[in-house]
Structures are given as structure tokens and as C-alpha cells.
CSV table of C-alpha atoms in Angstrom, one decimal:
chain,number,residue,atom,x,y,z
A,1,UNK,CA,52.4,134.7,111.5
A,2,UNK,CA,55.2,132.2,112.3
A,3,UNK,CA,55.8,129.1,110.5
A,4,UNK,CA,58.3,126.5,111.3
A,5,UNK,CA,59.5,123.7,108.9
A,6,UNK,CA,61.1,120.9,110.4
A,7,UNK,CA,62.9,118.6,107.2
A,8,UNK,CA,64.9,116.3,106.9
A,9,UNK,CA,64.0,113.8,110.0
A,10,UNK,CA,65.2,110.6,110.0
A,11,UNK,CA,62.8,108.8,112.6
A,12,UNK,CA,59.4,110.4,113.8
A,13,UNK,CA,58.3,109.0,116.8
A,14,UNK,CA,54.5,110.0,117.3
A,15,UNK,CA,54.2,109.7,121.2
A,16,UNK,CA,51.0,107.9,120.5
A,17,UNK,CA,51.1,103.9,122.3
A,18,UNK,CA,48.9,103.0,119.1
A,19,UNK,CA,50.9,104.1,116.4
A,20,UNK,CA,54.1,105.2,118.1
A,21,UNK,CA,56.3,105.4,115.1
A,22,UNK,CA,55.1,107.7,112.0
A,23,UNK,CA,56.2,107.4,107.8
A,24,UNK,CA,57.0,111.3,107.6
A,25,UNK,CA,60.3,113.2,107.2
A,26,UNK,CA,58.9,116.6,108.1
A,27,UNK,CA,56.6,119.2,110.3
A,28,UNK,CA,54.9,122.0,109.5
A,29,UNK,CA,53.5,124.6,111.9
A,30,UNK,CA,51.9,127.5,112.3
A,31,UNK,CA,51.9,130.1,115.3
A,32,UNK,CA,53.1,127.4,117.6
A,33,UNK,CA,51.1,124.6,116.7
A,34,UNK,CA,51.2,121.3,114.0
A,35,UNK,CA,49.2,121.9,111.0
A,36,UNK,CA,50.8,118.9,108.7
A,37,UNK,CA,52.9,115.8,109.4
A,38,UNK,CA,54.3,114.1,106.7
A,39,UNK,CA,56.6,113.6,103.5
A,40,UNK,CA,58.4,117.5,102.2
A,41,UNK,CA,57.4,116.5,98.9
A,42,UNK,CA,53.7,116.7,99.8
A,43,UNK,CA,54.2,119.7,102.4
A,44,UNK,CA,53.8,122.8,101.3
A,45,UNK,CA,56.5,125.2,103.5
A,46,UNK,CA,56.2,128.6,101.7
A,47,UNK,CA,56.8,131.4,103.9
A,48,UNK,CA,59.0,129.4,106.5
A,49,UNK,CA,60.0,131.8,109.1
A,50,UNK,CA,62.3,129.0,110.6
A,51,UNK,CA,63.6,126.4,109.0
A,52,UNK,CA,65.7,123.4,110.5
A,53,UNK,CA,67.1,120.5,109.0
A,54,UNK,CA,67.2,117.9,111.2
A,55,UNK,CA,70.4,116.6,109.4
A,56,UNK,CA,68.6,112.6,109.8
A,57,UNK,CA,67.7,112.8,113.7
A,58,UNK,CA,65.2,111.6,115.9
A,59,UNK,CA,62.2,114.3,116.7
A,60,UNK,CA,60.0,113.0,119.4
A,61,UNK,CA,57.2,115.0,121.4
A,62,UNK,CA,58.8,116.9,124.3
A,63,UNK,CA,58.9,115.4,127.2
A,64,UNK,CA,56.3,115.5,129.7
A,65,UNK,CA,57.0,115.3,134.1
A,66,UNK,CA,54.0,114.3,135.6
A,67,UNK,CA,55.6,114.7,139.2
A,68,UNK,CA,57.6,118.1,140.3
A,69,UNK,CA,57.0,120.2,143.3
A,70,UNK,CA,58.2,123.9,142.4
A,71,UNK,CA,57.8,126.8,145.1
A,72,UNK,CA,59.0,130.2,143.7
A,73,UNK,CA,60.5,130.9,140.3
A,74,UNK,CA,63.6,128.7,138.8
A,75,UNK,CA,64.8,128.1,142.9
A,76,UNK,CA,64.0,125.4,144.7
A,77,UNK,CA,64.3,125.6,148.8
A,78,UNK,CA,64.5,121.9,148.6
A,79,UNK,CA,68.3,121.9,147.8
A,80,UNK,CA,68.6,125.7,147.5
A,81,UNK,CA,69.0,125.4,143.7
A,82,UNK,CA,68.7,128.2,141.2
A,83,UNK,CA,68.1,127.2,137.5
A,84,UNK,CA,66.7,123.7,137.8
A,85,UNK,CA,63.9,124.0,135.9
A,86,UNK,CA,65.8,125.2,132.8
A,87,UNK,CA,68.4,122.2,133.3
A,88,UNK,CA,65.3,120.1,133.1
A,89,UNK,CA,64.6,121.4,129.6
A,90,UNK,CA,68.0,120.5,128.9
A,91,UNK,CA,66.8,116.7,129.8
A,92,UNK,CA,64.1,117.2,127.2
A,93,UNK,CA,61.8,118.0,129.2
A,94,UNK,CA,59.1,120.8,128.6
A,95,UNK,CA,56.2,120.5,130.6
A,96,UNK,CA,55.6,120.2,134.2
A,97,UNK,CA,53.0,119.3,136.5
A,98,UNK,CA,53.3,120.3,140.1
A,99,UNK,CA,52.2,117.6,142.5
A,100,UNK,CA,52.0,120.6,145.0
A,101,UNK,CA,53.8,123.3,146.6
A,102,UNK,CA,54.8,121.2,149.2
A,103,UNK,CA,58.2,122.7,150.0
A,104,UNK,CA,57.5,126.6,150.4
A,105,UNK,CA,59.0,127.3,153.6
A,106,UNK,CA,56.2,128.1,156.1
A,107,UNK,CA,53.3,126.5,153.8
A,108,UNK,CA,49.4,127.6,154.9
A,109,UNK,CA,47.5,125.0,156.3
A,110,UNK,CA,44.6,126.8,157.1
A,111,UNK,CA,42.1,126.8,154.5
A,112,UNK,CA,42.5,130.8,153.3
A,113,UNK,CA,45.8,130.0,153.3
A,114,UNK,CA,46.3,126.8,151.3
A,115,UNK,CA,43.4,128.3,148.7
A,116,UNK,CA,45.7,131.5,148.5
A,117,UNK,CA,49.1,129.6,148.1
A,118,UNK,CA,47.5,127.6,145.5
A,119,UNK,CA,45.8,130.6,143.1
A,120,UNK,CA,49.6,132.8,143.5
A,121,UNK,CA,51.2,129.4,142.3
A,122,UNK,CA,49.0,128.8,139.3
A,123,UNK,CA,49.0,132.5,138.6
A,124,UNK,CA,52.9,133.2,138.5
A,125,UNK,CA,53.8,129.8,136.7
A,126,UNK,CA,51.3,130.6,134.0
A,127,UNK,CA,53.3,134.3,133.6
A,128,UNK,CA,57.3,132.4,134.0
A,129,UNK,CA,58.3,130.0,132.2
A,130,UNK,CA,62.2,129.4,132.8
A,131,UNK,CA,63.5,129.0,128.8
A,132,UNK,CA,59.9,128.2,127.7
A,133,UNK,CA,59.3,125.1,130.0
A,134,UNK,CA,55.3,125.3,130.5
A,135,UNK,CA,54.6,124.6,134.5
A,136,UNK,CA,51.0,123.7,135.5
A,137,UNK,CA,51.0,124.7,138.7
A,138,UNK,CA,48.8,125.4,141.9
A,139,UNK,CA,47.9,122.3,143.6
A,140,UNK,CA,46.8,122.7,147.2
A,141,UNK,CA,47.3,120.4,149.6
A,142,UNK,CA,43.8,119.1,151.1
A,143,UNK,CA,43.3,119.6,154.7
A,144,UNK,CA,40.7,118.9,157.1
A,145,UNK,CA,38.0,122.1,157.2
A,146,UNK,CA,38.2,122.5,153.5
A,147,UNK,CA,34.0,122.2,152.3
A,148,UNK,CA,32.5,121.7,148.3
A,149,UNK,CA,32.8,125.4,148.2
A,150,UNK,CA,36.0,125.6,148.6
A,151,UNK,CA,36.8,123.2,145.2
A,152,UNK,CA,34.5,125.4,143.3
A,153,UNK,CA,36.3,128.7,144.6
A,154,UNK,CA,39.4,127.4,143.2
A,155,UNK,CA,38.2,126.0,140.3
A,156,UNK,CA,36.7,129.6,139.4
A,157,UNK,CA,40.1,130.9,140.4
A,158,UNK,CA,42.0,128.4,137.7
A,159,UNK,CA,43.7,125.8,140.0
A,160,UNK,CA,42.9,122.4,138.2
A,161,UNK,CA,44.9,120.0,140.2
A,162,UNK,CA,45.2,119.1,143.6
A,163,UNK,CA,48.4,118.4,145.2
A,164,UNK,CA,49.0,114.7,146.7
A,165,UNK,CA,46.5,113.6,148.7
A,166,UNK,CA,48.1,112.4,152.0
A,167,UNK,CA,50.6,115.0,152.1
A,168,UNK,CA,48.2,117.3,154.6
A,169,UNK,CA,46.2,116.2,157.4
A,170,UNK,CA,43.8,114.0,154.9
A,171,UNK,CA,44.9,110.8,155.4
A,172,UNK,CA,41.7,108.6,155.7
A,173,UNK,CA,40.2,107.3,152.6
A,174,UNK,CA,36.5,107.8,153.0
A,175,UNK,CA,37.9,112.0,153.6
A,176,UNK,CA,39.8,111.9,151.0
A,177,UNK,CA,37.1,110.4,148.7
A,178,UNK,CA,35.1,112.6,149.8
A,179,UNK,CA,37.3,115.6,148.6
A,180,UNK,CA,38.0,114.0,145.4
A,181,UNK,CA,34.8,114.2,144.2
A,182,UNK,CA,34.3,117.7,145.2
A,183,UNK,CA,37.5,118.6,142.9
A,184,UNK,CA,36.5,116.0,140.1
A,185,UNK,CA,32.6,117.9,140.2
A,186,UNK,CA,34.2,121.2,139.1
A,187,UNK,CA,36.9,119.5,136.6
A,188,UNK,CA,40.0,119.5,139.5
A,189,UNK,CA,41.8,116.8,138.8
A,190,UNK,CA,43.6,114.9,141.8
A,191,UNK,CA,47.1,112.6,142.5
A,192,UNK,CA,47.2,110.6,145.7
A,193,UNK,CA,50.5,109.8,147.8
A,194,UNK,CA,51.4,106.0,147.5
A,195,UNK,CA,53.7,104.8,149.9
A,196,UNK,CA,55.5,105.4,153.2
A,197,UNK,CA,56.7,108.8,154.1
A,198,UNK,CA,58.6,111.1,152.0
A,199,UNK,CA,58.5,114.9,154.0
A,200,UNK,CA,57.8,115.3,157.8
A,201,UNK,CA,53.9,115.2,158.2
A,202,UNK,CA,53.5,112.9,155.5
A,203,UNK,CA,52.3,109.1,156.5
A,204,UNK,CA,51.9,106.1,155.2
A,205,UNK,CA,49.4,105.8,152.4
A,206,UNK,CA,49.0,102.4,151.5
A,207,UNK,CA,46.9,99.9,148.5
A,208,UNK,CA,43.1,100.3,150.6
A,209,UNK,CA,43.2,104.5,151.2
A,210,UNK,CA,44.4,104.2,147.7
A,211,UNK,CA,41.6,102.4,146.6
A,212,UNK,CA,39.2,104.2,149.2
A,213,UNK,CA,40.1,107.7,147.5
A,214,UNK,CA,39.7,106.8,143.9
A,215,UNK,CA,42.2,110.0,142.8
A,216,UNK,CA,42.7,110.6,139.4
A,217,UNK,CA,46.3,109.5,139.3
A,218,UNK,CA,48.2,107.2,141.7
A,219,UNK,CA,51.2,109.3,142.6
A,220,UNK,CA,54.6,107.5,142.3
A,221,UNK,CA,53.0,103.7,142.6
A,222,UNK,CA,56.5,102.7,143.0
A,223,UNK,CA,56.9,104.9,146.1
A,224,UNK,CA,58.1,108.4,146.6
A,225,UNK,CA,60.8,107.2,147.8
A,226,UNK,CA,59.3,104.0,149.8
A,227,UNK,CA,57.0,101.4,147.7
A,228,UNK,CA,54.3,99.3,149.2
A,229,UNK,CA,54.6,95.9,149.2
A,230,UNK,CA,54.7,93.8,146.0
A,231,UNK,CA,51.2,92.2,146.6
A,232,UNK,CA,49.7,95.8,147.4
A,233,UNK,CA,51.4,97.3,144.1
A,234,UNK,CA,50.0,94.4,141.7
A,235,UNK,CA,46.3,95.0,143.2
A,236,UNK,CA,46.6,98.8,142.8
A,237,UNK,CA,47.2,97.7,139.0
A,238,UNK,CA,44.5,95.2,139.0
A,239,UNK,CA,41.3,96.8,140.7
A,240,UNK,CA,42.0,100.6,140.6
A,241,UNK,CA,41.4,101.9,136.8
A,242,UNK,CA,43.7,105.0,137.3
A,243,UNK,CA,47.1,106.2,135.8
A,244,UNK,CA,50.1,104.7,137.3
A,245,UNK,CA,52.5,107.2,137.8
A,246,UNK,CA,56.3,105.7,137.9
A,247,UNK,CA,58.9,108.1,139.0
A,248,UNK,CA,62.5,108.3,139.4
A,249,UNK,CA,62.7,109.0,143.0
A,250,UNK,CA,61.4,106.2,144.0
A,251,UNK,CA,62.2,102.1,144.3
A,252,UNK,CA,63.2,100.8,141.2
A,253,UNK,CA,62.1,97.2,141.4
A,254,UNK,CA,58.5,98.3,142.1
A,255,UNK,CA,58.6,100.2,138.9
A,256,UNK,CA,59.2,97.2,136.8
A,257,UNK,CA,57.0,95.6,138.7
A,258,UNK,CA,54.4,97.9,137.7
A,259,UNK,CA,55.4,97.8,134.4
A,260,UNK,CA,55.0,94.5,134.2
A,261,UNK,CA,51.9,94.2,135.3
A,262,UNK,CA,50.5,96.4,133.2
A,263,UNK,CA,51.8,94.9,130.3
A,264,UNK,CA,50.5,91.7,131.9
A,265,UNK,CA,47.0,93.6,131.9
A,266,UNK,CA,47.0,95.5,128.7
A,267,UNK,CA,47.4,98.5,130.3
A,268,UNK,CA,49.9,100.2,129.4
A,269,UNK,CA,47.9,103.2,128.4
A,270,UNK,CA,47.9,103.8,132.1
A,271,UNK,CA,51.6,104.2,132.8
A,272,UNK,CA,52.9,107.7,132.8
A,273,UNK,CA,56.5,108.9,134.3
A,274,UNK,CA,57.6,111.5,136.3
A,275,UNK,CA,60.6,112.5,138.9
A,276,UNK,CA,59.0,113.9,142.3
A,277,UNK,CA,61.5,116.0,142.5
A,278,UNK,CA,63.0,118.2,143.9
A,279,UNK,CA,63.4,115.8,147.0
A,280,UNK,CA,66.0,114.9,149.5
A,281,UNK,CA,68.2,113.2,146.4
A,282,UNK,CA,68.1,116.5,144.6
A,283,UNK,CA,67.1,117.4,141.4
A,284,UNK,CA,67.0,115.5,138.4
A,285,UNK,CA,67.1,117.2,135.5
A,286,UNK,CA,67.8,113.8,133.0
A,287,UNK,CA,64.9,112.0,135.2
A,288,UNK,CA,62.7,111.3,132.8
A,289,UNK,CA,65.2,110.5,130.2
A,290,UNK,CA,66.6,107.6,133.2
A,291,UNK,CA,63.3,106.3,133.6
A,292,UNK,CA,62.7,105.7,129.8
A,293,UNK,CA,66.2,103.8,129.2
A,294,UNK,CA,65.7,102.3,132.7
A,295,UNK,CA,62.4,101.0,131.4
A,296,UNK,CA,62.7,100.3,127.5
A,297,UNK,CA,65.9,98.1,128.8
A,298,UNK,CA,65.2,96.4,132.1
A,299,UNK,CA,61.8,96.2,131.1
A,300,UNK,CA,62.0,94.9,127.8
A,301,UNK,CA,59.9,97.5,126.2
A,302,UNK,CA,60.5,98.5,122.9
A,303,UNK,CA,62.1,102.5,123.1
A,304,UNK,CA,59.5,104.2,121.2
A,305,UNK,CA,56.9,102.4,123.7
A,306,UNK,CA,58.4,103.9,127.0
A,307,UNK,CA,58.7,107.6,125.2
A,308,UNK,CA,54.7,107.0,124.7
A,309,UNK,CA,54.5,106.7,128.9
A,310,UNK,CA,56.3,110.1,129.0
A,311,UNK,CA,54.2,112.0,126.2
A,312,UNK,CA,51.1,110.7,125.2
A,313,UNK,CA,50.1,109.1,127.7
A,314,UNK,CA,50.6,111.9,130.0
A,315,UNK,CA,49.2,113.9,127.7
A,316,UNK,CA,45.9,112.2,127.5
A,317,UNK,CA,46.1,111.7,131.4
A,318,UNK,CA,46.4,115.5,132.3
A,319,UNK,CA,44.7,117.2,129.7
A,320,UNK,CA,47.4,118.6,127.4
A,321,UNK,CA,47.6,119.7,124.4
A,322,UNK,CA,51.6,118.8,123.9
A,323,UNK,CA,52.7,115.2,124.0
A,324,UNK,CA,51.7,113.6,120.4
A,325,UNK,CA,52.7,115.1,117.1
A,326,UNK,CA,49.9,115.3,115.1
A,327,UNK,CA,48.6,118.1,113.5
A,328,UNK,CA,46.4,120.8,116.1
A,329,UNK,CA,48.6,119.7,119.1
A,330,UNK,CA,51.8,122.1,120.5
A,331,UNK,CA,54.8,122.1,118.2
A,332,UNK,CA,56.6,121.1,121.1
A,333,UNK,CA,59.6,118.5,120.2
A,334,UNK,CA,62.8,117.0,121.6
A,335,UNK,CA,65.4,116.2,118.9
A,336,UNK,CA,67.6,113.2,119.7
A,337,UNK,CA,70.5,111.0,118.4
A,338,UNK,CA,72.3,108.2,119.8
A,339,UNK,CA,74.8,109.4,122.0
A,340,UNK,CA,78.3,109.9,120.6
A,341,UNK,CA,80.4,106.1,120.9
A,342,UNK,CA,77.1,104.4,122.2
A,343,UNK,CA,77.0,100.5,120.9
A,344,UNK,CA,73.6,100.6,120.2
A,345,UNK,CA,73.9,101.1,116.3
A,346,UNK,CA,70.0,103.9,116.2
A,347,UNK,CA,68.6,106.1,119.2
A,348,UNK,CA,65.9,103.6,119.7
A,349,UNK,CA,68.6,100.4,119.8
A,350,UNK,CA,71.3,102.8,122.1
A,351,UNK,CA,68.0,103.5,124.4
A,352,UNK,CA,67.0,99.5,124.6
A,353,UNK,CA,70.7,98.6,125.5
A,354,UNK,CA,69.9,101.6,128.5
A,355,UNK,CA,72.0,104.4,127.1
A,356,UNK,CA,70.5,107.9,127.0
A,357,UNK,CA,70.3,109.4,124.0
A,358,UNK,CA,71.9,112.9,123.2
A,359,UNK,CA,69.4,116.3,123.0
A,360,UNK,CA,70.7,118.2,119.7
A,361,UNK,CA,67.4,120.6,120.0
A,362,UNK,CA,64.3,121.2,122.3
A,363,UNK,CA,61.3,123.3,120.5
A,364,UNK,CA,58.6,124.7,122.6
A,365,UNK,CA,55.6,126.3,120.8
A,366,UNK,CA,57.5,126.8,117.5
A,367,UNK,CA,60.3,128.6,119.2
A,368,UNK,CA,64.0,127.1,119.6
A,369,UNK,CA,64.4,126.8,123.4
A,370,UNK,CA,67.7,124.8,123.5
A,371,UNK,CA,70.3,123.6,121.1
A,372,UNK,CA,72.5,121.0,122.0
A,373,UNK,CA,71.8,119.7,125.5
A,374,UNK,CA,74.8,120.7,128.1
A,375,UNK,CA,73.6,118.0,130.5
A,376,UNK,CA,72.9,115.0,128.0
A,377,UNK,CA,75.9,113.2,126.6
A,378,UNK,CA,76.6,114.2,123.4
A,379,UNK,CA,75.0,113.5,120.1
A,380,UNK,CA,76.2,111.9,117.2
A,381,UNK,CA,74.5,114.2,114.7
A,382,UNK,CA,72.4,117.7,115.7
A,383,UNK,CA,69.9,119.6,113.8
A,384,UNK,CA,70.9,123.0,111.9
A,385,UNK,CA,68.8,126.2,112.0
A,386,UNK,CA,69.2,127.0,108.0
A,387,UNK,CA,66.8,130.2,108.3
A,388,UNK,CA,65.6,131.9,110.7
């Protein structure tokens, strides 16, 4: 049995939109997951296998990318890039969901094919996991052909997400509907393209296939990279009650616009970020770190807010059992300071000026994945690991 103590914190933040900001100074946990949040005095931490003193840091949830598209390993063909999934936990970042296997060289389009693809993905991500990172992947790519039998074959199989609709020859909304509720009926949950093209053979996907298709989450709302119009991005916010996904790789502007209109709506709970990447701008691997600052400063939300979009509200969104610290979830945590010579006088003041904070430690599952980042800039103060 393993038991990690984590003393000594100077600012929880819960990941949780209600209550995003906790009145504890440490967490326990057992065998990889929280079994007490709260003050050390009433904790009790006999037995600690590993103990760190987070020397008056920041621990957070670890972040979560609603948006990647892996193909084989730690490599993507997309930029013929070795090791950018474990640079990514070096952003914080330490779970990913695949929005589809879209760049495999050659990719199936034929229904065996695609439903093949799909089960290998989901079955080697769930064996690797480059420096702990957890990668749900598997997410076919729906195509015309593909019957209710075919959702519940891969449902059997374990594939529970589809890849974006839009990105195969399924580009009409009353097909893709249609396909959506065959994955919803055996608990496959779906993303939808939103915007102009992003790979040859994509199209246009625009505010009524949107609607039309109902998928669980509207993929990068603020376009992937190209955004629909203004008036088509504040409807998709008004009459569709699904998750809007922001990402980095996409049109700026649109995603403050979304934020804002969601905040406008009291809906916040609906925003959730991600990169798409890899893309044609490369890999990202402080994304999701970019997109918090980028939102908690242009968008005049308060920091620990726009961590929720990349945590718990993901987490809620996709099913996870990461994302909010609380005890029975993941002990899966980010540990952050203001970065060294920042103006911002605490992490969460640094972050709503739009500096990134700097990664002293990244947990997954009790276990010390990364010490101080070597891609964020650095931190004022870092955690120790006083026994181990």
C-alpha cells in the first residue's frame, strides 16, 4: 500500500467552478487516489510512503486536454515529433482525450478499417502512457456505411468516444444525428468539428449541422483553426446545451467571445479547454497553460475560475475520475508558483496579469511524474520530496 502526504500547501485550488478555492494545507492518499483533504493537524499521515512538502505552493488538479489527435506512441507524423506527449506533462498537463486518430498516415475509411484503427488506438494508449500522462484514446472517424451495430461493436470493444464528426465523409446533420445517437445509445460519447477546414477532406461545419447533430461536445467552438461567424458562435452558446470546447489552435477573439457569452448565460460550467493539436502550428505542450492566462486576463476571469474549465469541468464533461481534489478522485496534481521575477505579487495575481505560472511538480496517481518543469518558466519556490 502506498500513501502519499502532500503538507505544507500554501493555496489549494479544488478545480470545482462552485467552490474553486479550498481552506486545507494538505492531501492524503492511498494507492493513487484522495482519501482526505484538509488541515495536517486533523490528517492523520502515519505510514507515509512519500512525503512532500510543498514548501507554500500552489497544488491544483492536473490538467486536463480535451482536444489531441495522437497516432502511434510519443511520435506524432503531424510534425514528425518524438516525445511530445511527455513535454505536454511538462505543461501540466496529464490527461488526454483524442479527438481522433486523424493523422495516421494511410487512415481506414472503410468501416472494418476505421472500427479496427479505433479498438488498436484505445488498446495501446490504455498499455503506454509516456511519463504517466493517461491518453483516452480510440475515436473513429464516422463514415458513411457505418450501421447501429457497428456503435455497439465498439462499444463492446471499449472505444467510448468518437472522433470529430465532420472530419470523414459525414458531413450532413440529419447523418450525423443519426450516428450520434447510435454512439450515445451504448454510452459513446461524441465531439463535432466547428468551423471551416482544418486537414484535406475536412469541410466546413457550421452553427445549423452543429445544431442538427446534437454531439456531446462542440469541438473547438472557436475554430480549429477557422471560427464561424460571431452571430453563429453566440447562438451555438444560446440554443445548443452542450460543452463548449475552447482550444489554442484556434481564433482567439472567438474564444473570448465564447467566454463571454457564457458568462453572459451562466454557463460557464460548459466551457472546457483544449489544444487540437498536433496541427499544422505544431505542438503545444504549454497550450493549456496559454489558454488559462489568455482567458483569466483577457477575459476578466478570476485565475482559479479558468483552471476550473481545464479540470473540473472537463472532468465532469468526459467522465473522469481526475480533475477535482476531493477525496475518491485521482491524486493527480500540478504544483505551481508564480514564475520567477513575474509582477503579479501570487500565482493566481501573476496568472490574471497573463503570465504563466512555473510547474515545480506534476503527480499522477500518487507517483512523482515530473519535478521542476523544463518547458515552464521557472518557479519562485518548488516542492521537496522529504521521504520517499
Amino acid at each position: 500500500m502506498s500513501r502519499l502526504q502532500i503538507r505544507n500547501i500554501g493555496l489549494l485550488l479544488s478545480g470545482d467552478l462552485g467552490n474553486p478555492i479550498l481552506d486545507a494545507d494538505t492531501v492524503l492518499a492511498v494507492d493513487g487516489k484522495i482519501t482526505a483533504v484538509g488541515k495536517q493537524k486533523d490528517i492523520d499521515a502515519e505510514g507515509a510512503t512519500l512525503v512532500i512538502d510543498a514548501k507554500g505552493t500552489t497544488l491544483a488538479p492536473g490538467l486536463i486536454d480535451s482536444h489531441v489527435h495522437p497516432v502511434a506512441g510519443d511520435w506524432t507524423p503531424r510534425q514528425n515529433q518524438i516525445g511530445w506527449i511527455d513535454s505536454y506533462l511538462h505543461g501540466g498537463v496529464t490527461t488526454m482525450i483524442s479527438a481522433g486518430e486523424v493523422h495516421t498516415p494511410g487512415r481506414p475509411k472503410d468501416v472494418v478499417g476505421l472500427k479496427a484503427m479505433a479498438i488498436f488506438a484505445q488498446r495501446a494508449f490504455a498499455a503506454f502512457r509516456p511519463g504517466g500522462v493517461r491518453i483516452h484514446a480510440g475515436a473513429p472517424v464516422i463514415e458513411h456505411g457505418m450501421v447501429e451495430e457497428d456503435f455497439k461493436d465498439l462499444a463492446t470493444a471499449g472505444v467510448i468516444m468518437l472522433g470529430e464528426v465532420g472530419l470523414g465523409s459525414v458531413k450532413d446533420g440529419a447523418t450525423a444525428k443519426q450516428m450520434v445517437g447510435w454512439a450515445r445509445k451504448y454510452g459513446i460519447q461524441s465531439t463535432i468539428h466547428t468551423g471551416g477546414p482544418s486537414i484535406p477532406g475536412s469541410s466546413l461545419i457550421d452553427k445549423d449541422i452543429v445544431l442538427a447533430a446534437d454531439a456531446d461536445v462542440i469541438g473547438h467552438i472557436n475554430g480549429g483553426h477557422t471560427a464561424l461567424p460571431d452571430d453563429q458562435i453566440v447562438a451555438l452558446c444560446e440554443q445548443s446545451p452542450r460543452a463548449l470546447e475552447i482550444v489554442h489552435n484556434g481564433n482567439e477573439k472567438a474564444a473570448l467571445l465564447t467566454l463571454h457569452t457564457a458568462r453572459e448565460l451562466k454557463k460557464l460550467d460548459r466551457v472546457i479547454l483544449g489544444t487540437d493539436s498536433p496541427a499544422g502550428s505544431g505542438v503545444q505542450p504549454l497550450g493549456i497553460l496559454r489558454m488559462i492566462s489568455m482567458l483569466s486576463s483577457l477575459g476578466e476571469v478570476p485565475a482559479e475560475i479558468a483552471v476550473c474549465f481545464a479540470t473540473g469541468n472537463t472532468a465532469r464533461i468526459r467522465n473522469l475520475d481526475s480533475g477535482v481534489i476531493e477525496a475518491g478522485r485521482a491524486a493527480t496534481f500540478v504544483m505551481i508558483d508564480r514564475a520567477q521575477h513575474s509582477p503579479g505579487r501570487t500565482v493566481l495575481e501573476s496568472i490574471q496579469r497573463g503570465d504563466l505560472p512555473g510547474i515545480g511538480m506534476v503527480i499522477i496517481d500518487g507517483v512523482v511524474s515530473a519535478q521542476r518543469s523544463r518547458n515552464t518558466p521557472p518557479a519562485t519556490s518548488v516542492p521537496e520530496v522529504v521521504r520517499q
